């Protein structure tokens, strides 16, 4: 099965799109994953800020931030998939929606978060 046909990949893309759209228009989200991410947004953003100190949250591209929030939520709160799968998915979504450097940036930030959270990820 190709990644684009995988229903989990499609769910992640929809959640990332909703998280992205919310940054421009505050609206009720009818997506369980995006709602769960938003519940943990403060903790997630703190981790992202700590793991990418050269990039304040306000300076991270909105789509990159949406993808990072989703991936961090999956890593530390949902804990349903191995971290390698989550990182791969985030990088693939970044390649599709983000800019030239999005995939590398997201991979680096998630790598830092994984290193600092190893005990929590087991």
CSV table of C-alpha atoms in Angstrom, one decimal:
chain,number,residue,atom,x,y,z
A,1,UNK,CA,0.0,0.0,0.0
A,2,UNK,CA,1.3,3.4,-1.0
A,3,UNK,CA,1.7,5.9,1.8
A,4,UNK,CA,-0.9,8.3,0.2
A,5,UNK,CA,-3.4,5.4,0.3
A,6,UNK,CA,-2.8,4.6,4.0
A,7,UNK,CA,-5.9,5.8,6.0
A,8,UNK,CA,-3.6,6.8,9.0
A,9,UNK,CA,-1.5,9.0,6.7
A,10,UNK,CA,-4.7,10.6,5.4
A,11,UNK,CA,-5.9,11.2,9.0
A,12,UNK,CA,-2.6,12.9,9.8
A,13,UNK,CA,-2.8,15.1,6.8
A,14,UNK,CA,-6.3,16.2,7.6
A,15,UNK,CA,-5.3,16.9,11.2
A,16,UNK,CA,-2.3,19.0,10.1
A,17,UNK,CA,-4.5,20.9,7.7
A,18,UNK,CA,-7.0,21.7,10.4
A,19,UNK,CA,-4.3,22.8,12.9
A,20,UNK,CA,-2.9,25.0,10.1
A,21,UNK,CA,-6.3,26.6,9.3
A,22,UNK,CA,-7.0,27.3,13.0
A,23,UNK,CA,-4.0,29.6,13.1
A,24,UNK,CA,-5.8,31.9,10.7
A,25,UNK,CA,-9.4,31.6,11.8
A,26,UNK,CA,-10.3,30.5,15.3
A,27,UNK,CA,-13.0,27.9,14.7
A,28,UNK,CA,-14.5,24.8,16.3
A,29,UNK,CA,-12.6,21.7,15.0
A,30,UNK,CA,-14.6,18.6,14.2
A,31,UNK,CA,-11.5,16.5,14.1
A,32,UNK,CA,-10.6,14.4,17.2
A,33,UNK,CA,-6.9,14.4,16.6
A,34,UNK,CA,-6.7,18.2,16.1
A,35,UNK,CA,-8.9,18.7,19.2
A,36,UNK,CA,-6.5,16.5,21.3
A,37,UNK,CA,-3.5,18.4,20.0
A,38,UNK,CA,-5.1,21.7,20.9
A,39,UNK,CA,-5.7,20.4,24.5
A,40,UNK,CA,-1.9,19.9,24.9
A,41,UNK,CA,-0.8,22.9,22.8
A,42,UNK,CA,0.9,24.8,25.7
A,43,UNK,CA,3.0,21.8,26.7
A,44,UNK,CA,3.7,20.9,23.0
A,45,UNK,CA,4.8,24.5,22.2
A,46,UNK,CA,7.1,24.6,25.2
A,47,UNK,CA,8.8,21.4,24.0
A,48,UNK,CA,9.1,22.8,20.5
A,49,UNK,CA,10.5,26.1,21.8
A,50,UNK,CA,13.1,24.2,24.0
A,51,UNK,CA,14.1,22.0,21.1
A,52,UNK,CA,14.4,24.7,18.5
A,53,UNK,CA,15.9,27.7,20.5
A,54,UNK,CA,17.0,29.6,17.4
A,55,UNK,CA,13.4,29.6,16.2
A,56,UNK,CA,10.8,31.2,18.4
A,57,UNK,CA,7.3,29.7,17.9
A,58,UNK,CA,6.2,33.0,16.3
A,59,UNK,CA,8.9,32.6,13.6
A,60,UNK,CA,8.2,29.0,12.7
A,61,UNK,CA,6.3,28.7,9.4
A,62,UNK,CA,2.6,28.0,10.3
A,63,UNK,CA,2.4,24.7,8.4
A,64,UNK,CA,5.7,23.5,9.9
A,65,UNK,CA,4.3,24.4,13.4
A,66,UNK,CA,1.1,22.5,12.7
A,67,UNK,CA,3.0,19.4,11.6
A,68,UNK,CA,5.4,19.6,14.6
A,69,UNK,CA,2.5,20.0,17.0
A,70,UNK,CA,0.8,16.9,15.5
A,71,UNK,CA,4.0,14.8,15.6
A,72,UNK,CA,4.9,15.9,19.2
A,73,UNK,CA,1.3,15.0,20.3
A,74,UNK,CA,1.6,11.6,18.7
A,75,UNK,CA,5.0,11.0,20.2
A,76,UNK,CA,4.3,12.1,23.8
A,77,UNK,CA,0.6,11.9,24.3
A,78,UNK,CA,-1.0,9.4,21.9
A,79,UNK,CA,1.9,7.0,22.0
A,80,UNK,CA,0.2,4.6,19.5
A,81,UNK,CA,3.0,4.3,16.9
A,82,UNK,CA,6.8,3.8,17.1
A,83,UNK,CA,8.6,7.1,17.1
A,84,UNK,CA,10.3,6.3,13.8
A,85,UNK,CA,6.9,6.0,12.1
A,86,UNK,CA,5.8,9.3,13.5
A,87,UNK,CA,8.9,11.1,12.4
A,88,UNK,CA,8.7,9.6,8.9
A,89,UNK,CA,5.0,10.7,8.6
A,90,UNK,CA,5.8,14.2,9.8
A,91,UNK,CA,8.7,14.5,7.3
A,92,UNK,CA,6.5,13.2,4.4
A,93,UNK,CA,3.8,15.7,5.2
A,94,UNK,CA,6.4,18.4,5.4
A,95,UNK,CA,7.7,17.5,2.0
A,96,UNK,CA,4.1,17.7,0.6
A,97,UNK,CA,3.0,20.9,2.3
A,98,UNK,CA,6.1,22.8,3.6
A,99,UNK,CA,8.9,24.7,2.1
A,100,UNK,CA,12.3,23.6,0.9
A,101,UNK,CA,13.8,23.3,4.3
A,102,UNK,CA,10.6,22.1,6.2
A,103,UNK,CA,11.4,18.4,6.2
A,104,UNK,CA,14.9,18.8,7.5
A,105,UNK,CA,13.8,21.3,10.1
A,106,UNK,CA,11.0,19.1,11.4
A,107,UNK,CA,13.3,16.0,11.4
A,108,UNK,CA,15.8,17.9,13.5
A,109,UNK,CA,13.4,19.3,16.0
A,110,UNK,CA,11.7,15.9,16.4
A,111,UNK,CA,15.1,14.2,16.8
A,112,UNK,CA,16.0,16.6,19.6
A,113,UNK,CA,12.6,16.0,21.3
A,114,UNK,CA,13.1,12.2,21.0
A,115,UNK,CA,16.6,12.4,22.5
A,116,UNK,CA,15.4,14.4,25.5
A,117,UNK,CA,12.3,12.2,26.0
A,118,UNK,CA,13.8,8.7,25.4
A,119,UNK,CA,12.6,7.4,28.8
A,120,UNK,CA,9.1,8.7,28.2
A,121,UNK,CA,9.0,7.1,24.7
A,122,UNK,CA,9.7,3.5,25.8
